[in-house]
CSV table of C-alpha atoms in Angstrom, one decimal:
chain,number,residue,atom,x,y,z
A,1,MET,CA,284.1,54.1,18.5
A,2,ALA,CA,287.2,53.2,20.4
A,3,THR,CA,290.8,54.0,20.0
A,4,ASN,CA,292.5,50.8,18.9
A,5,ARG,CA,296.3,50.2,19.1
A,6,GLN,CA,297.6,47.7,16.6
A,7,ILE,CA,301.0,46.1,15.7
A,8,VAL,CA,301.6,45.6,12.0
A,9,LEU,CA,304.3,43.9,10.1
A,10,ASP,CA,306.4,46.8,8.8
A,11,ASN,CA,309.1,44.9,6.9
A,12,ARG,CA,310.2,41.3,6.5
A,13,PRO,CA,313.1,39.8,8.4
A,14,ASP,CA,316.4,39.2,6.7
A,15,GLY,CA,317.5,36.1,8.7
A,16,GLU,CA,316.7,36.5,12.4
A,17,ALA,CA,313.6,38.5,13.2
A,18,THR,CA,314.0,41.8,15.2
A,19,THR,CA,311.7,44.3,16.9
A,20,SER,CA,312.3,46.7,13.9
A,21,ASN,CA,310.2,44.4,11.8
A,22,PHE,CA,307.1,45.6,13.7
A,23,LYS,CA,305.4,48.9,14.0
A,24,LEU,CA,302.8,50.1,16.6
A,25,VAL,CA,300.0,52.2,15.0
A,26,THR,CA,296.7,53.7,16.3
A,27,SER,CA,293.3,53.7,14.6
A,28,GLU,CA,289.7,54.1,15.4
A,29,THR,CA,287.3,51.1,15.4
A,30,PRO,CA,284.8,51.5,12.6
A,31,ALA,CA,281.0,51.6,13.2
A,32,LEU,CA,279.5,48.2,13.2
A,33,ALA,CA,277.4,46.9,10.2
A,34,ASP,CA,274.6,44.5,10.7
A,35,GLY,CA,275.8,41.1,11.7
A,36,GLN,CA,279.1,42.4,13.2
A,37,VAL,CA,280.4,42.5,16.8
A,38,LEU,CA,283.1,44.5,18.5
A,39,VAL,CA,285.4,42.5,20.7
A,40,ARG,CA,287.7,43.9,23.4
A,41,HIS,CA,290.7,41.6,23.6
A,42,HIS,CA,291.9,40.5,27.0
A,43,TYR,CA,294.8,38.3,25.9
A,44,LEU,CA,296.8,37.8,22.7
A,45,SER,CA,298.4,34.4,21.9
A,46,LEU,CA,302.0,34.4,20.7
A,47,ASP,CA,303.0,31.2,18.8
A,48,PRO,CA,306.0,30.0,16.8
A,49,TYR,CA,304.0,29.7,13.5
A,50,MET,CA,303.9,33.5,13.3
A,51,ARG,CA,307.6,33.6,12.5
A,52,GLY,CA,307.1,31.5,9.3
A,53,ARG,CA,304.3,33.8,8.2
A,54,MET,CA,306.6,36.8,8.4
A,55,ASN,CA,308.7,35.4,5.5
A,56,GLU,CA,307.7,35.8,1.9
A,57,SER,CA,308.1,32.2,0.8
A,58,LYS,CA,306.1,29.2,-0.1
A,59,SER,CA,304.4,27.7,2.9
A,60,TYR,CA,301.1,26.1,4.0
A,61,ALA,CA,299.5,29.5,4.5
A,62,ALA,CA,299.8,32.9,2.9
A,63,SER,CA,302.5,35.2,4.1
A,64,GLN,CA,301.6,38.0,6.6
A,65,ALA,CA,300.9,41.1,4.5
A,66,LEU,CA,303.1,44.1,5.1
A,67,GLY,CA,301.3,47.0,6.8
A,68,GLU,CA,298.6,44.7,8.1
A,69,VAL,CA,297.8,43.7,11.7
A,70,MET,CA,299.9,40.6,12.7
A,71,ILE,CA,297.9,37.4,12.8
A,72,GLY,CA,297.2,35.9,16.2
A,73,GLY,CA,294.6,34.2,18.4
A,74,THR,CA,292.8,36.3,21.0
A,75,VAL,CA,290.3,35.9,23.8
A,76,GLY,CA,288.1,38.7,25.1
A,77,GLU,CA,284.7,40.1,25.6
A,78,VAL,CA,282.0,41.3,23.3
A,79,VAL,CA,281.5,45.0,24.0
A,80,GLU,CA,279.0,45.8,21.2
A,81,SER,CA,276.9,43.6,19.0
A,82,ARG,CA,274.7,43.9,15.9
A,83,SER,CA,274.2,40.2,15.7
A,84,PRO,CA,271.6,38.0,17.5
A,85,LYS,CA,274.4,35.3,18.0
A,86,PHE,CA,276.3,37.4,20.5
A,87,LYS,CA,275.5,39.9,23.2
A,88,PRO,CA,277.7,42.4,25.2
A,89,GLY,CA,279.5,40.5,28.0
A,90,ASP,CA,279.9,37.2,26.1
A,91,GLN,CA,283.4,35.9,26.5
A,92,VAL,CA,284.8,34.7,23.2
A,93,VAL,CA,287.9,33.2,21.4
A,94,GLY,CA,288.9,34.2,17.9
A,95,MET,CA,291.7,35.3,15.6
A,96,GLY,CA,291.7,39.0,16.4
A,97,GLY,CA,295.4,39.6,15.8
A,98,TRP,CA,297.9,41.9,17.5
A,99,GLN,CA,295.5,44.6,18.5
A,100,GLU,CA,293.3,45.7,21.3
A,101,TYR,CA,289.9,45.5,19.5
A,102,SER,CA,288.6,43.7,16.5
A,103,VAL,CA,285.4,43.9,14.4
A,104,VAL,CA,284.2,40.4,13.5
A,105,ASP,CA,281.5,39.1,11.1
A,106,ALA,CA,279.5,37.0,13.5
A,107,ASP,CA,278.2,34.8,10.6
A,108,ALA,CA,281.7,33.9,9.3
A,109,PRO,CA,282.3,30.2,10.2
A,110,GLY,CA,285.0,29.6,12.8
A,111,MET,CA,285.8,33.3,13.4
A,112,LEU,CA,284.4,33.7,16.9
A,113,ARG,CA,283.3,31.2,19.5
A,114,LYS,CA,281.7,31.6,22.9
A,115,VAL,CA,283.6,30.0,25.8
A,116,ASP,CA,282.6,29.0,29.3
A,117,THR,CA,285.0,30.2,32.0
A,118,THR,CA,283.2,28.5,34.9
A,119,HIS,CA,285.9,25.8,35.3
A,120,VAL,CA,288.5,26.9,32.6
A,121,PRO,CA,290.2,30.4,32.9
A,122,LEU,CA,289.7,32.6,29.8
A,123,SER,CA,293.4,32.6,29.0
A,124,PHE,CA,293.5,28.8,28.8
A,125,TYR,CA,291.4,28.9,25.6
A,126,LEU,CA,294.5,30.2,23.9
A,127,GLY,CA,296.7,27.4,25.2
A,128,ALA,CA,295.7,24.1,26.8
A,129,VAL,CA,292.0,24.3,25.7
A,130,GLY,CA,292.7,26.1,22.5
A,131,MET,CA,294.8,25.7,19.3
A,132,PRO,CA,298.0,24.4,21.0
A,133,GLY,CA,296.0,21.8,23.0
A,134,VAL,CA,294.2,20.6,19.9
A,135,THR,CA,297.5,20.4,18.1
A,136,ALA,CA,298.9,18.1,20.7
A,137,TRP,CA,295.7,16.0,20.6
A,138,TYR,CA,295.7,15.6,16.8
A,139,GLY,CA,299.4,14.7,16.6
A,140,LEU,CA,299.1,12.2,19.4
A,141,VAL,CA,295.7,10.6,18.8
A,142,LYS,CA,295.4,10.8,15.0
A,143,ILE,CA,299.0,10.3,13.9
A,144,ILE,CA,301.0,8.6,16.6
A,145,ASN,CA,298.0,6.7,17.9
A,146,PRO,CA,299.9,5.0,20.8
A,147,LYS,CA,298.9,1.9,22.6
A,148,PRO,CA,299.2,1.6,26.5
A,149,GLY,CA,302.8,1.0,27.4
A,150,CYS,CA,304.3,2.8,24.4
A,151,THR,CA,307.1,5.3,24.9
A,152,VAL,CA,306.3,8.7,23.3
A,153,VAL,CA,308.5,11.8,23.2
A,154,VAL,CA,307.9,15.5,22.6
A,155,SER,CA,310.2,18.4,22.1
A,156,ALA,CA,309.4,21.9,23.6
A,157,ALA,CA,307.9,19.8,26.4
A,158,SER,CA,307.1,22.6,28.9
A,159,GLY,CA,305.2,24.7,26.4
A,160,ALA,CA,301.5,24.9,25.7
A,161,VAL,CA,301.6,22.0,23.2
A,162,GLY,CA,304.0,19.9,25.3
A,163,SER,CA,302.0,20.2,28.5
A,164,ALA,CA,298.8,19.1,26.8
A,165,TYR,CA,300.6,16.3,25.1
A,166,ALA,CA,301.9,14.9,28.4
A,167,ALA,CA,298.4,14.9,30.0
A,168,LEU,CA,296.8,13.3,26.9
A,169,ALA,CA,299.6,10.6,26.6
A,170,LYS,CA,299.5,9.7,30.3
A,171,ALA,CA,295.7,9.3,30.1
A,172,ARG,CA,296.4,6.7,27.4
A,173,GLY,CA,298.9,4.7,29.6
A,174,CYS,CA,302.1,5.8,27.8
A,175,ARG,CA,305.6,6.4,29.1
A,176,VAL,CA,306.1,10.1,28.3
A,177,VAL,CA,309.5,11.7,27.8
A,178,GLY,CA,310.0,15.4,27.2
A,179,ILE,CA,312.9,17.6,25.8
A,180,ALA,CA,313.1,21.1,27.2
A,181,GLY,CA,315.6,23.9,27.8
A,182,GLY,CA,317.1,24.3,31.3
A,183,PRO,CA,316.8,22.5,34.7
A,184,GLU,CA,313.7,24.5,35.9
A,185,LYS,CA,311.7,23.6,32.8
A,186,CYS,CA,312.7,20.0,33.1
A,187,ARG,CA,311.8,19.9,36.8
A,188,TYR,CA,308.4,21.4,36.1
A,189,ALA,CA,307.8,18.9,33.3
A,190,VAL,CA,308.4,16.0,35.7
A,191,GLU,CA,306.9,17.4,38.9
A,192,GLU,CA,303.9,19.3,37.6
A,193,LEU,CA,303.2,17.9,34.2
A,194,HIS,CA,303.9,14.3,35.2
A,195,PHE,CA,306.4,13.5,32.4
A,196,ASP,CA,308.3,10.2,33.3
A,197,ALA,CA,311.6,11.9,32.3
A,198,CYS,CA,312.7,15.2,30.8
A,199,ILE,CA,316.0,15.9,28.9
A,200,ASP,CA,317.7,19.3,29.0
A,201,TYR,CA,318.8,20.1,25.5
A,202,ARG,CA,321.1,22.8,26.9
A,203,VAL,CA,323.2,20.0,28.5
A,204,HIS,CA,322.9,17.7,25.5
A,205,GLY,CA,323.7,20.1,22.7
A,206,ASP,CA,324.7,17.7,19.9
A,207,VAL,CA,323.4,14.5,18.3
A,208,LYS,CA,325.7,12.1,20.1
A,209,SER,CA,324.9,13.5,23.6
A,210,MET,CA,321.2,13.8,23.0
A,211,SER,CA,321.0,10.3,21.6
A,212,GLN,CA,322.7,8.9,24.7
A,213,ALA,CA,320.3,10.9,26.9
A,214,LEU,CA,317.3,9.5,25.0
A,215,LYS,CA,318.7,6.0,25.3
A,216,GLN,CA,318.8,6.4,29.1
A,217,ALA,CA,315.3,8.0,29.3
A,218,CYS,CA,313.7,5.6,26.7
A,219,PRO,CA,315.3,2.1,27.5
A,220,ASP,CA,312.7,0.4,25.3
A,221,GLY,CA,313.2,2.8,22.4
A,222,ILE,CA,310.8,5.4,21.0
A,223,ASP,CA,307.4,4.4,19.6
A,224,GLY,CA,306.1,7.9,18.9
A,225,TYR,CA,307.6,11.4,18.6
A,226,PHE,CA,305.9,14.8,18.4
A,227,GLU,CA,308.2,17.2,16.6
A,228,ASN,CA,308.2,21.0,17.3
A,229,VAL,CA,311.9,21.8,16.8
A,230,GLY,CA,313.8,19.9,14.2
A,231,GLY,CA,317.6,20.1,13.7
A,232,TYR,CA,319.9,17.8,15.7
A,233,ILE,CA,317.1,16.8,18.1
A,234,LEU,CA,315.3,15.1,15.3
A,235,ASP,CA,318.5,13.4,14.2
A,236,ALA,CA,319.0,12.1,17.7
A,237,VAL,CA,315.4,10.9,18.0
A,238,LEU,CA,315.7,8.9,14.7
A,239,LEU,CA,318.6,7.0,16.2
A,240,ARG,CA,316.4,5.7,19.0
A,241,THR,CA,313.1,5.0,17.2
A,242,ASN,CA,311.7,1.5,17.2
A,243,ALA,CA,310.5,-0.3,14.0
A,244,PHE,CA,307.2,1.2,12.8
A,245,ALA,CA,307.5,4.3,15.1
A,246,ARG,CA,305.3,7.2,14.1
A,247,ILE,CA,306.4,10.9,14.0
A,248,ALA,CA,304.0,13.8,14.0
A,249,VAL,CA,305.7,16.9,12.6
A,250,CYS,CA,304.0,20.1,13.9
A,251,GLY,CA,306.9,22.7,13.8
A,252,MET,CA,310.5,23.2,12.9
A,253,ILE,CA,311.3,26.2,15.0
A,254,ALA,CA,315.1,25.6,14.6
A,255,GLY,CA,314.7,26.5,10.9
A,256,TYR,CA,312.3,29.5,11.1
A,257,ASP,CA,315.1,32.0,10.3
A,258,GLY,CA,315.5,30.4,6.8
A,259,ALA,CA,318.5,28.1,7.3
A,260,PRO,CA,317.9,24.6,5.9
A,261,LEU,CA,317.6,21.7,8.3
A,262,PRO,CA,319.1,18.6,6.6
A,263,LEU,CA,318.7,15.1,8.1
A,264,GLN,CA,322.0,13.4,9.0
A,265,ASN,CA,320.8,9.9,8.5
A,266,PRO,CA,317.5,9.6,6.5
A,267,THR,CA,318.3,5.9,5.9
A,268,LEU,CA,316.8,5.3,9.3
A,269,ILE,CA,313.3,6.1,7.9
A,270,LEU,CA,313.7,3.0,5.7
A,271,ILE,CA,315.5,0.8,8.3
A,272,ASN,CA,312.9,1.4,11.0
A,273,ARG,CA,309.9,1.7,8.5
A,274,LEU,CA,308.9,5.0,10.0
A,275,THR,CA,305.7,6.9,9.4
A,276,ILE,CA,306.4,10.7,9.3
A,277,GLU,CA,303.4,13.0,8.8
A,278,GLY,CA,303.3,16.7,8.9
A,279,PHE,CA,300.0,18.4,9.8
A,280,ILE,CA,298.3,21.8,10.2
A,281,VAL,CA,295.7,21.7,12.9
A,282,SER,CA,293.4,24.3,11.3
A,283,GLU,CA,292.9,21.8,8.4
A,284,HIS,CA,291.2,19.4,10.8
A,285,MET,CA,288.4,21.4,12.3
A,286,GLU,CA,286.2,18.2,12.5
A,287,VAL,CA,288.2,16.9,15.5
A,288,TRP,CA,288.2,20.2,17.5
A,289,PRO,CA,285.0,19.5,19.5
A,290,GLU,CA,286.2,16.1,20.6
A,291,ALA,CA,289.7,17.4,21.4
A,292,LEU,CA,288.5,20.4,23.3
A,293,LYS,CA,286.0,18.4,25.4
A,294,GLU,CA,288.8,16.0,26.5
A,295,LEU,CA,291.3,18.9,27.2
A,296,GLY,CA,288.7,20.9,29.1
A,297,THR,CA,287.9,17.9,31.2
A,298,LEU,CA,291.6,17.3,32.0
A,299,VAL,CA,291.9,20.9,33.2
A,300,ALA,CA,288.8,20.8,35.3
A,301,GLN,CA,290.0,17.5,36.9
A,302,GLY,CA,293.4,19.1,37.7
A,303,LYS,CA,295.2,16.6,35.4
A,304,LEU,CA,296.4,19.4,33.1
A,305,LYS,CA,298.0,22.3,34.8
A,306,PRO,CA,299.5,24.5,32.1
A,307,ARG,CA,301.9,27.3,33.0
A,308,GLU,CA,301.7,30.8,31.3
A,309,SER,CA,304.2,33.5,30.6
A,310,VAL,CA,302.4,36.8,30.5
A,311,ALA,CA,303.8,40.0,29.0
A,312,GLN,CA,302.0,43.2,29.9
A,313,GLY,CA,300.5,45.5,27.2
A,314,LEU,CA,300.4,45.4,23.4
A,315,GLN,CA,303.7,47.2,23.1
A,316,ALA,CA,305.4,44.2,24.8
A,317,ALA,CA,304.3,41.8,22.1
A,318,PRO,CA,307.4,42.0,19.8
A,319,GLU,CA,310.0,41.4,22.5
A,320,ALA,CA,307.9,38.6,24.0
A,321,PHE,CA,307.5,37.0,20.6
A,322,LEU,CA,311.3,37.1,19.9
A,323,GLY,CA,311.9,35.7,23.4
A,324,LEU,CA,309.5,32.8,22.6
A,325,LEU,CA,311.5,31.9,19.5
A,326,LYS,CA,314.6,31.6,21.7
A,327,GLY,CA,312.9,29.6,24.4
A,328,LYS,CA,312.8,32.4,27.0
A,329,ASN,CA,309.1,31.8,27.8
A,330,PHE,CA,308.0,29.3,30.4
A,331,GLY,CA,304.8,27.6,29.3
A,332,LYS,CA,302.2,29.3,27.0
A,333,GLN,CA,303.3,32.8,25.9
A,334,LEU,CA,300.5,35.4,26.2
A,335,VAL,CA,300.2,39.2,26.1
A,336,LYS,CA,297.7,40.7,28.6
A,337,LEU,CA,295.9,43.6,26.9
A,338,ILE,CA,293.5,44.8,29.6
């Protein structure tokens, strides 16, 4: 048995989330039953979707239960096993949540997967070669489906999804334009992630200004857009879309506190005959092996160099999560637990 620190959702946010919505508790890990393994988490993933789960409202997934460990992806090491599928020392990725240990049913499909850290660092399996990377792959490949020479745009460009999107789109011969917050993130997007251009939304804080910046960065218009943010940025993108452009909607972080995000000019959907499709990457597990293979290869070849923001210790998770929602992170936001 091991002492296990956990963070649970103590109460639901009223508008903006705060640290008081969370509570740090301590428990003992239970004895393993046959077929179970005990995993010591090394890193916890923090992701924007978690904010939506904190609300008690209709969504694509059940709300986070009060008093229960916060949902979240984890990577770590098997420390005890009563399953022939895993042995102590195996490095694994799963959904262990905001805690230091988890007990996992090894036979449950998709709950735990061994990973190879020979060429890919363990933490990357929570970002570039994990759920965010597959999210970028699905939106680009299955929804936008660009041809060489197309111009594609992504918001939250310097994050885990955006960095993978850039590498995948460049590999397909696209012109890739990002939208990020601040000159340092935009410089990183162009110099390290090989975006053709990156627009600082902090400089272009309204539809008119953002639209003009997009016109300059995308002189041939926009053929595909990957949406992580919503709000005025989506309005500005719609003004610059070409006929038959395709938009993959992954997130609407601008509206996670409950405020509605109306479109200013939905007529553009008709005028430009746009295809707009929302998706949840966990509903498309059939593509994960193909996507992960390409993403792992890009990392191994040095064509995908994701950046990470790492908070230290489980107790730092709530502040790091709230910072993520405000764009304070630089790259994939993780919490180091060991």
